[in-house]
mmCIF file of N, CA and C in Angstrom:
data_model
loop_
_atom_site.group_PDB
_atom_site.id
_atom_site.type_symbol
_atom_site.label_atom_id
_atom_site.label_comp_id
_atom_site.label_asym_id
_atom_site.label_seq_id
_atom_site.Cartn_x
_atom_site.Cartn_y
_atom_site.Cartn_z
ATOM 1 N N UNK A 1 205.885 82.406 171.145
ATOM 2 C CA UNK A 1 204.582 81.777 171.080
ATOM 3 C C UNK A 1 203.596 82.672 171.828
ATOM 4 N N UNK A 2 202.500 83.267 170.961
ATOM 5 C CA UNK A 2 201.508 83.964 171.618
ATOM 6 C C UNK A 2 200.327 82.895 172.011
ATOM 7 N N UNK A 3 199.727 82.650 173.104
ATOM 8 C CA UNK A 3 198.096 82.108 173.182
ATOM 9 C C UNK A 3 197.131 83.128 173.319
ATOM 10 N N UNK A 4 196.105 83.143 173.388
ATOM 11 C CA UNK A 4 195.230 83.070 173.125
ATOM 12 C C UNK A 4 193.275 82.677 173.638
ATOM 13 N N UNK A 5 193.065 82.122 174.838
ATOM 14 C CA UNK A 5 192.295 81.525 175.001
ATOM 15 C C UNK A 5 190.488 82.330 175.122
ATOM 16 N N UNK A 6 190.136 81.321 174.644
ATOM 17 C CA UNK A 6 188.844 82.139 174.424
ATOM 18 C C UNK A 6 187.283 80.784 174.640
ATOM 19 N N UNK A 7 186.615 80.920 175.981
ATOM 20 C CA UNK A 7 185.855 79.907 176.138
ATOM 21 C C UNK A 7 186.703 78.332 175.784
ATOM 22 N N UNK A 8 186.052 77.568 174.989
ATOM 23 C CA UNK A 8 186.598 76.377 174.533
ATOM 24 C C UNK A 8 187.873 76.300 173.888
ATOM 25 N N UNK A 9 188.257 77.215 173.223
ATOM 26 C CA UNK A 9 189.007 77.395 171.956
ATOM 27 C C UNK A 9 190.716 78.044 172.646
ATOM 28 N N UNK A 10 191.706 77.709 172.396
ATOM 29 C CA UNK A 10 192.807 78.155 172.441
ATOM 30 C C UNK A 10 193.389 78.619 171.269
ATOM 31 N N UNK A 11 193.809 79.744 170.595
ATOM 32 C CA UNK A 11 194.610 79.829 170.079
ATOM 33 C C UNK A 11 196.068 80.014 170.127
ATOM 34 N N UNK A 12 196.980 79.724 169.530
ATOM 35 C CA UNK A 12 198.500 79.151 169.801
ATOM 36 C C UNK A 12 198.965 79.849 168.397
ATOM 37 N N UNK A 13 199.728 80.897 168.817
ATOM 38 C CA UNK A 13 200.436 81.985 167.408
ATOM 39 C C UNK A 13 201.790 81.686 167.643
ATOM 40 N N UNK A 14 202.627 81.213 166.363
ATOM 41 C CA UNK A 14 203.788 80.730 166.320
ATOM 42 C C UNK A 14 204.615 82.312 165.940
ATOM 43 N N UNK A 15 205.259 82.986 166.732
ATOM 44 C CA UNK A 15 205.923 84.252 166.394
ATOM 45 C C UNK A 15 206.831 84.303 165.687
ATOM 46 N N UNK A 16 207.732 83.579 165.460
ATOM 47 C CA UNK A 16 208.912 83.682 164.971
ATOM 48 C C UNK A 16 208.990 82.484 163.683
ATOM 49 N N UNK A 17 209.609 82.771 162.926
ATOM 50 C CA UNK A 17 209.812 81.633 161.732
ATOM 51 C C UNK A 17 210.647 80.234 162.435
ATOM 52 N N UNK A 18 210.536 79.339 163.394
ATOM 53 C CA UNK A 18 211.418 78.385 163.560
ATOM 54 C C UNK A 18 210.405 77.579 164.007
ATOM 55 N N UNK A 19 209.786 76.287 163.507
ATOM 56 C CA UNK A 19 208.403 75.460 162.963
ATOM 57 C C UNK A 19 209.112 74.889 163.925
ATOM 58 N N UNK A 20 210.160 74.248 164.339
ATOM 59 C CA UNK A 20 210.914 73.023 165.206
ATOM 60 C C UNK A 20 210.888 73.501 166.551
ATOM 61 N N UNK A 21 211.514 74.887 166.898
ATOM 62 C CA UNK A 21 210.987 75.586 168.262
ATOM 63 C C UNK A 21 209.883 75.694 168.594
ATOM 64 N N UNK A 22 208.897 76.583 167.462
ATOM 65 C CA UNK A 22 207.809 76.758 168.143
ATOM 66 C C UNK A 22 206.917 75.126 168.340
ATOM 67 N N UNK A 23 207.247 74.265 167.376
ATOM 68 C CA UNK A 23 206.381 72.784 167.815
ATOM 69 C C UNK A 23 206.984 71.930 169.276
ATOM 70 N N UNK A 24 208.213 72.465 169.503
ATOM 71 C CA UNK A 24 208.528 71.918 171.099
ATOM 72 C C UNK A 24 208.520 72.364 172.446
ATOM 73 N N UNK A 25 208.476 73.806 172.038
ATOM 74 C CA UNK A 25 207.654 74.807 172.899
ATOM 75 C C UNK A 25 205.790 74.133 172.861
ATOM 76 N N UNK A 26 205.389 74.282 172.019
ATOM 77 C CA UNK A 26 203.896 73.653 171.738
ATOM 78 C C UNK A 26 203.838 72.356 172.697
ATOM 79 N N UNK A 27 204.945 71.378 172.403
ATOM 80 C CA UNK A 27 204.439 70.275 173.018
ATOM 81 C C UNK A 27 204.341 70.010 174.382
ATOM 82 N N UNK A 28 205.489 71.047 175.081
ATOM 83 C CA UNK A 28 205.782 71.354 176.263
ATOM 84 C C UNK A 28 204.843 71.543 176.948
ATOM 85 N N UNK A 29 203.768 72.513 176.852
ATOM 86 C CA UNK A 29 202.642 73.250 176.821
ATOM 87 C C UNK A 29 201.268 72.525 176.498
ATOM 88 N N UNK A 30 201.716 71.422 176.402
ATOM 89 C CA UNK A 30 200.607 70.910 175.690
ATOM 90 C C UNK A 30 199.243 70.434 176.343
ATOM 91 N N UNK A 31 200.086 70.064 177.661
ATOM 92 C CA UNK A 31 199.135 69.428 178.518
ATOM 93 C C UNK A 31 197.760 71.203 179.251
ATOM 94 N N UNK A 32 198.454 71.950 179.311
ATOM 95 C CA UNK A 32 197.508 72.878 179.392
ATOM 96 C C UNK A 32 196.238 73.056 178.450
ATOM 97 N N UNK A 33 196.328 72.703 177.110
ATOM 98 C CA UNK A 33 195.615 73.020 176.281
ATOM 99 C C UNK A 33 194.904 71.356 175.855
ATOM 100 N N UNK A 34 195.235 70.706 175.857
ATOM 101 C CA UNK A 34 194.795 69.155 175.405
ATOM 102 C C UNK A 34 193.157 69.195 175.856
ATOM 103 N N UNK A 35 192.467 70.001 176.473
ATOM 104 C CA UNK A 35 190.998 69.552 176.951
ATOM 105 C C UNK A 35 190.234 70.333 176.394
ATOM 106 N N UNK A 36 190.644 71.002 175.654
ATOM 107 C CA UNK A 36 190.213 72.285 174.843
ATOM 108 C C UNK A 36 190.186 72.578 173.437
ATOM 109 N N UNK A 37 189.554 72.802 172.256
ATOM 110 C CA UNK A 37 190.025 73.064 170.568
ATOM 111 C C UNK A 37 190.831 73.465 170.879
ATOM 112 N N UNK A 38 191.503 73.471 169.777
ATOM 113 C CA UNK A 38 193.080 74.147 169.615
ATOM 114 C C UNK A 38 193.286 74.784 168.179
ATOM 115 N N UNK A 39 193.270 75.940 167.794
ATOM 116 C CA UNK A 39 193.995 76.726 166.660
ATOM 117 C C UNK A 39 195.373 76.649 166.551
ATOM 118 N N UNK A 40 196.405 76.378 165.658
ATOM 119 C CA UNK A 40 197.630 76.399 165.897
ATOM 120 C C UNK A 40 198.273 77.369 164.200
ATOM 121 N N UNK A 41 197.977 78.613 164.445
ATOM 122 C CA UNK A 41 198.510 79.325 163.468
ATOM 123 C C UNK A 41 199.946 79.985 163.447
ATOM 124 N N UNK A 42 200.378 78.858 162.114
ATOM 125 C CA UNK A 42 201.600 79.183 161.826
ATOM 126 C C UNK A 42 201.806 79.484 160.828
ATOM 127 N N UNK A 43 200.862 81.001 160.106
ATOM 128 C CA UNK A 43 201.109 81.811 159.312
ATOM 129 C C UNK A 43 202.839 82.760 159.014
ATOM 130 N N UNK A 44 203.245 82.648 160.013
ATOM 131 C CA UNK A 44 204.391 83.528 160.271
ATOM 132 C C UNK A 44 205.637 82.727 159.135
ATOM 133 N N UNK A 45 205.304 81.327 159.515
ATOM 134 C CA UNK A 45 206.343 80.154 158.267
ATOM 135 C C UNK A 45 206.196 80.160 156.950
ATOM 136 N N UNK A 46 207.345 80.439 156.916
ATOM 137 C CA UNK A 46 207.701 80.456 155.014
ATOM 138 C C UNK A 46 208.110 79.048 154.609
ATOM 139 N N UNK A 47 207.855 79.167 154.074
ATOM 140 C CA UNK A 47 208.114 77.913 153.204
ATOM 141 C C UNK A 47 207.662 76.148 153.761
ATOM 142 N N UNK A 48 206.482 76.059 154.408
ATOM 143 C CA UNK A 48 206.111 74.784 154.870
ATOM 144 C C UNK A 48 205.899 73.976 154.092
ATOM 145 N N UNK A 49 206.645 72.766 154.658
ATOM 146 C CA UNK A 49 206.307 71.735 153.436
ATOM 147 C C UNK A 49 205.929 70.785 154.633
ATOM 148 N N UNK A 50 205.205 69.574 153.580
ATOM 149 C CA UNK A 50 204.190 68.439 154.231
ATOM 150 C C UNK A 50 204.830 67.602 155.782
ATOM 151 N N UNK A 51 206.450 67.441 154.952
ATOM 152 C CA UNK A 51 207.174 67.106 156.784
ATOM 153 C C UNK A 51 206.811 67.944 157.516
ATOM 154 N N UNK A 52 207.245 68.858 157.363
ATOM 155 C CA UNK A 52 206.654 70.245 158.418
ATOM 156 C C UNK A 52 204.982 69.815 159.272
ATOM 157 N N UNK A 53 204.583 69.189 158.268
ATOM 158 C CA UNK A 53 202.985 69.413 159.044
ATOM 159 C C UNK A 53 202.790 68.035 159.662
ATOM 160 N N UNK A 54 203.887 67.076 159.006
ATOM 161 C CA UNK A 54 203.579 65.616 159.427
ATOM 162 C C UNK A 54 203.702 65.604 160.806
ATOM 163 N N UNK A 55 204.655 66.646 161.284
ATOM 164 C CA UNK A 55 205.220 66.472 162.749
ATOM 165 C C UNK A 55 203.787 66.964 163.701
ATOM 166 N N UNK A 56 202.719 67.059 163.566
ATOM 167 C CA UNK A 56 201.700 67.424 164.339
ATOM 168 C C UNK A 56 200.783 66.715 164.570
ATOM 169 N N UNK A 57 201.316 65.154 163.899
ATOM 170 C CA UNK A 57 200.687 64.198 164.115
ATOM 171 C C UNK A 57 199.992 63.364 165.127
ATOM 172 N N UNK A 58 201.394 63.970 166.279
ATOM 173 C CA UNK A 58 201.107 63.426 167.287
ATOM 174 C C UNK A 58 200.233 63.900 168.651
ATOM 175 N N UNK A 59 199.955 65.302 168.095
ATOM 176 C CA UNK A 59 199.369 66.434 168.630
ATOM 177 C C UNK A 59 197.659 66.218 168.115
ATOM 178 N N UNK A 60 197.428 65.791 167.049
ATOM 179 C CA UNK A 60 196.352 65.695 166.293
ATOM 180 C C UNK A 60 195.623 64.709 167.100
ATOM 181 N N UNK A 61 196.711 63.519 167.227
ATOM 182 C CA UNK A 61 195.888 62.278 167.631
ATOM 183 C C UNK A 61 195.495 62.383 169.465
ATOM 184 N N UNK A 62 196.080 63.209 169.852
ATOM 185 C CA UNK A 62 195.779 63.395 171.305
ATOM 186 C C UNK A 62 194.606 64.204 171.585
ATOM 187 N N UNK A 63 194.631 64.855 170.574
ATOM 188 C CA UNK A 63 193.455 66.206 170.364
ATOM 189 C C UNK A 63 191.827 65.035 170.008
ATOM 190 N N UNK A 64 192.052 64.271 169.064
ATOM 191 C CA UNK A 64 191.248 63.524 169.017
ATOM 192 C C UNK A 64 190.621 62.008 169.646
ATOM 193 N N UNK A 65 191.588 61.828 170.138
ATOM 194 C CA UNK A 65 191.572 61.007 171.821
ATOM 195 C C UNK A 65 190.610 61.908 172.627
ATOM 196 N N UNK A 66 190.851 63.318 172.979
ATOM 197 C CA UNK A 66 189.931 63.892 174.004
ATOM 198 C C UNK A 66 188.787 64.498 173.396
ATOM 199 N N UNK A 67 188.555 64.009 172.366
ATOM 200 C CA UNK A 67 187.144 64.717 171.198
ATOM 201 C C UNK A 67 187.355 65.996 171.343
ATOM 202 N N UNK A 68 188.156 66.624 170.755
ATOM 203 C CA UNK A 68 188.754 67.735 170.619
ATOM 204 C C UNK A 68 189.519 68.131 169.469
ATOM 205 N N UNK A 69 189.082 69.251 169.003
ATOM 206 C CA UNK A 69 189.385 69.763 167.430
ATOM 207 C C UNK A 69 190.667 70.307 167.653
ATOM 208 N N UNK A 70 192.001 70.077 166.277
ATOM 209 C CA UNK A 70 193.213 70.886 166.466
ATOM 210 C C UNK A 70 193.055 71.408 164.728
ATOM 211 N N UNK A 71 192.871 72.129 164.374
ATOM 212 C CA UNK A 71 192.869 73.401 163.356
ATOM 213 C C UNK A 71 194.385 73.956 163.206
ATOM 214 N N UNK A 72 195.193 73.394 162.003
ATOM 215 C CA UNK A 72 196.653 74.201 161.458
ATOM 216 C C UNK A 72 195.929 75.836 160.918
ATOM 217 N N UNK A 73 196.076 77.043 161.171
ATOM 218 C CA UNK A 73 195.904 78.049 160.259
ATOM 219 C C UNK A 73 197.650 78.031 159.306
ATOM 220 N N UNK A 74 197.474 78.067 157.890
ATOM 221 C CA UNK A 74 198.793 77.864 157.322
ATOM 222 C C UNK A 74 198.577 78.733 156.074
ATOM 223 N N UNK A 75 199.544 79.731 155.554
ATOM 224 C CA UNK A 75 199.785 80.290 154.129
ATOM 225 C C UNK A 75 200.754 79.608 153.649
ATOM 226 N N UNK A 76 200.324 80.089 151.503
ATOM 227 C CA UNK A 76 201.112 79.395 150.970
ATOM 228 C C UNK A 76 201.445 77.965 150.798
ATOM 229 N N UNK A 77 200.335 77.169 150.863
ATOM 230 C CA UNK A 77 200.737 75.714 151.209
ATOM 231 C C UNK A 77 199.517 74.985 150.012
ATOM 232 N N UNK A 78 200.312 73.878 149.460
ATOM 233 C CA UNK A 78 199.102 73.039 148.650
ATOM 234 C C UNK A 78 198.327 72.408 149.507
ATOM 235 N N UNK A 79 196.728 72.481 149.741
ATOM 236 C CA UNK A 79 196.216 71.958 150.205
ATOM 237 C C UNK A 79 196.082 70.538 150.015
ATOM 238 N N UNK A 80 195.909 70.476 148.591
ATOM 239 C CA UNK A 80 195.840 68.973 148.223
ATOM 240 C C UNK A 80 196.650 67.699 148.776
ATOM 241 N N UNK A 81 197.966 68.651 149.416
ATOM 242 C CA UNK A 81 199.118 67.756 150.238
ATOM 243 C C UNK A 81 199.247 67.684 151.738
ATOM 244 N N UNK A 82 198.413 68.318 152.139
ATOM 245 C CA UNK A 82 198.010 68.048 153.941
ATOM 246 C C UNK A 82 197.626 66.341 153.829
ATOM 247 N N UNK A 83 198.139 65.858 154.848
ATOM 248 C CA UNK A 83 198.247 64.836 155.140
ATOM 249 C C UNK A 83 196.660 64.599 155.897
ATOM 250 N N UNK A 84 195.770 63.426 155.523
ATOM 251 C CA UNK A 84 194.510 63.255 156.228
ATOM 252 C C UNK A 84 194.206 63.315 157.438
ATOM 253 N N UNK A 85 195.082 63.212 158.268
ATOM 254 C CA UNK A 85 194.828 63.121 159.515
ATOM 255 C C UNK A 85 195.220 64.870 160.402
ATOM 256 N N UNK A 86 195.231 65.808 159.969
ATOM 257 C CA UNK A 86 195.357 66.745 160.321
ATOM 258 C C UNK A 86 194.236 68.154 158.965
ATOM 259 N N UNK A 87 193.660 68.957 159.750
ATOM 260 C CA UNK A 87 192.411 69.789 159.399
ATOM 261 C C UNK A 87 193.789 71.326 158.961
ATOM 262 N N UNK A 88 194.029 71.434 157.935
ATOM 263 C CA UNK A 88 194.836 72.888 157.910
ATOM 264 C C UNK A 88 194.366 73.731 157.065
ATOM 265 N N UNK A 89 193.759 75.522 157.257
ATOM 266 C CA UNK A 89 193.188 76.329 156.226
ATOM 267 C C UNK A 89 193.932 77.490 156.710
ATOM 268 N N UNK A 90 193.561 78.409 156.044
ATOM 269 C CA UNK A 90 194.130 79.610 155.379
ATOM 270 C C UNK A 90 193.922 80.976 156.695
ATOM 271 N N UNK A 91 192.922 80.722 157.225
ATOM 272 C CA UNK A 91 193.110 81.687 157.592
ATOM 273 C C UNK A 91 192.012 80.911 159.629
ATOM 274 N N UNK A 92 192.141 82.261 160.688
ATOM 275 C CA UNK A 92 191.806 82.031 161.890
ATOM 276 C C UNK A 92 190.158 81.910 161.716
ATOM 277 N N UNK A 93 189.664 82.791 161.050
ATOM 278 C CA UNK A 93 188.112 82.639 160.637
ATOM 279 C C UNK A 93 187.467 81.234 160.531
ATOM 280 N N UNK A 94 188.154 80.655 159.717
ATOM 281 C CA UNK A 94 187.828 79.354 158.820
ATOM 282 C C UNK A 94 188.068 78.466 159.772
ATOM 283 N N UNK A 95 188.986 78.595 160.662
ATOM 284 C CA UNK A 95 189.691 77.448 162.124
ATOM 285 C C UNK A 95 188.428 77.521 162.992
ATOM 286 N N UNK A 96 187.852 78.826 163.111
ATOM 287 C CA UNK A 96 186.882 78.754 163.971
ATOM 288 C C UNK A 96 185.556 78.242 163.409
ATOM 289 N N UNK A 97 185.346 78.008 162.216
ATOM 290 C CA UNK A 97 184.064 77.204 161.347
ATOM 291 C C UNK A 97 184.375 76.054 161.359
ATOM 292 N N UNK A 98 185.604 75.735 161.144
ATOM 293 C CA UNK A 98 186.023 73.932 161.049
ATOM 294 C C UNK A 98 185.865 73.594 162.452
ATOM 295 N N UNK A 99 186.056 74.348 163.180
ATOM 296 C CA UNK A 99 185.629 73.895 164.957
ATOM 297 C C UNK A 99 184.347 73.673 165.404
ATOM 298 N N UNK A 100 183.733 74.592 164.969
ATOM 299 C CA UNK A 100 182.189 74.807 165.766
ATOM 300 C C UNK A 100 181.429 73.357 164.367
ATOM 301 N N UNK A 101 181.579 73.318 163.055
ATOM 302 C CA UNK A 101 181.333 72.026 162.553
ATOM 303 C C UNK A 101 181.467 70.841 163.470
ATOM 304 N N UNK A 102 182.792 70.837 163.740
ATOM 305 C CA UNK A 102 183.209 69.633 164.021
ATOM 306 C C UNK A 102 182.067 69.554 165.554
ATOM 307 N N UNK A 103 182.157 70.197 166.353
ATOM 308 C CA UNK A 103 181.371 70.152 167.552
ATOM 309 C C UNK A 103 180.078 69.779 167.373
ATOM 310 N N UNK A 104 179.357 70.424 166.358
ATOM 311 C CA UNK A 104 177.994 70.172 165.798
ATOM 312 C C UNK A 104 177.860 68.187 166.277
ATOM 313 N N UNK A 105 178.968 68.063 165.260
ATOM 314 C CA UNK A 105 179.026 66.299 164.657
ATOM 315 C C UNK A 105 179.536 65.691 165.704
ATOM 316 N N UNK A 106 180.244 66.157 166.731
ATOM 317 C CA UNK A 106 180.346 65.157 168.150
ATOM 318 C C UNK A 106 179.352 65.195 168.852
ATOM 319 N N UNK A 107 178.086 66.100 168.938
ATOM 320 C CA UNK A 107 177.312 66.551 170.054
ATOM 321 C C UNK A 107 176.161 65.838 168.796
ATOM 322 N N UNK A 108 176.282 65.436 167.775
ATOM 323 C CA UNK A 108 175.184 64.711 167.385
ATOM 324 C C UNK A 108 175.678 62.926 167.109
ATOM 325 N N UNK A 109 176.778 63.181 167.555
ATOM 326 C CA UNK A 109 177.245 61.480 167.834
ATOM 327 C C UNK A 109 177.869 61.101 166.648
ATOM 328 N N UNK A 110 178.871 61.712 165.818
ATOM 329 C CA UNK A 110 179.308 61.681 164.511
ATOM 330 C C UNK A 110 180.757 60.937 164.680
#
């Protein structure tokens, strides 16, 4: 697990292909990063499917408890099948637009 931190924003790079390690390593860790956006790119995973992403559920909802954005960066994946309650795109660029949006809309009371 590489981080990342930058002003508000943490990023969290999953190194190795094992989605179950690197998400319990993540959770471990978690409390460091919980007050802060969070990027969580796990480009490195082959083959993610929707369980895979369901498990960040619980990460999502803590993130949004502290009005705080959590951004999946993910390849290869149907978007249409991300589960609603979690924000996942393609690439770190786009994590950082879905963030600074989302901030816009808390800081205007959204």
């Amino acid at each position: 697990m590489k981080i990342d931190k930058r002003e508000n924003t943490t990023i969290v790079r999953q190194t190795k292909n094992e989605i179950d390690t690197f998400l319990d390593n993540l959770e471990k860790s978690f409390h460091e990063y919980e007050d802060l956006n969070l990027i969580v790119d796990i480009t490195v995973s082959d083959d993610l499917s929707v369980e895979d992403l369901n498990k960040f559920k619980q990460l999502s909802k803590v993130q949004q408890k502290q009005k705080k954005s959590l951004v999946v960066v993910a390849k290869d994946i149907d978007f249409h099948t991300v589960p609603d309650f979690l924000t996942v795109v393609p690439s770190v660029l786009e994590a950082h637009d879905i963030i600074e949006m989302e901030e816009i809309e808390r800081d205007l009371g959204f």
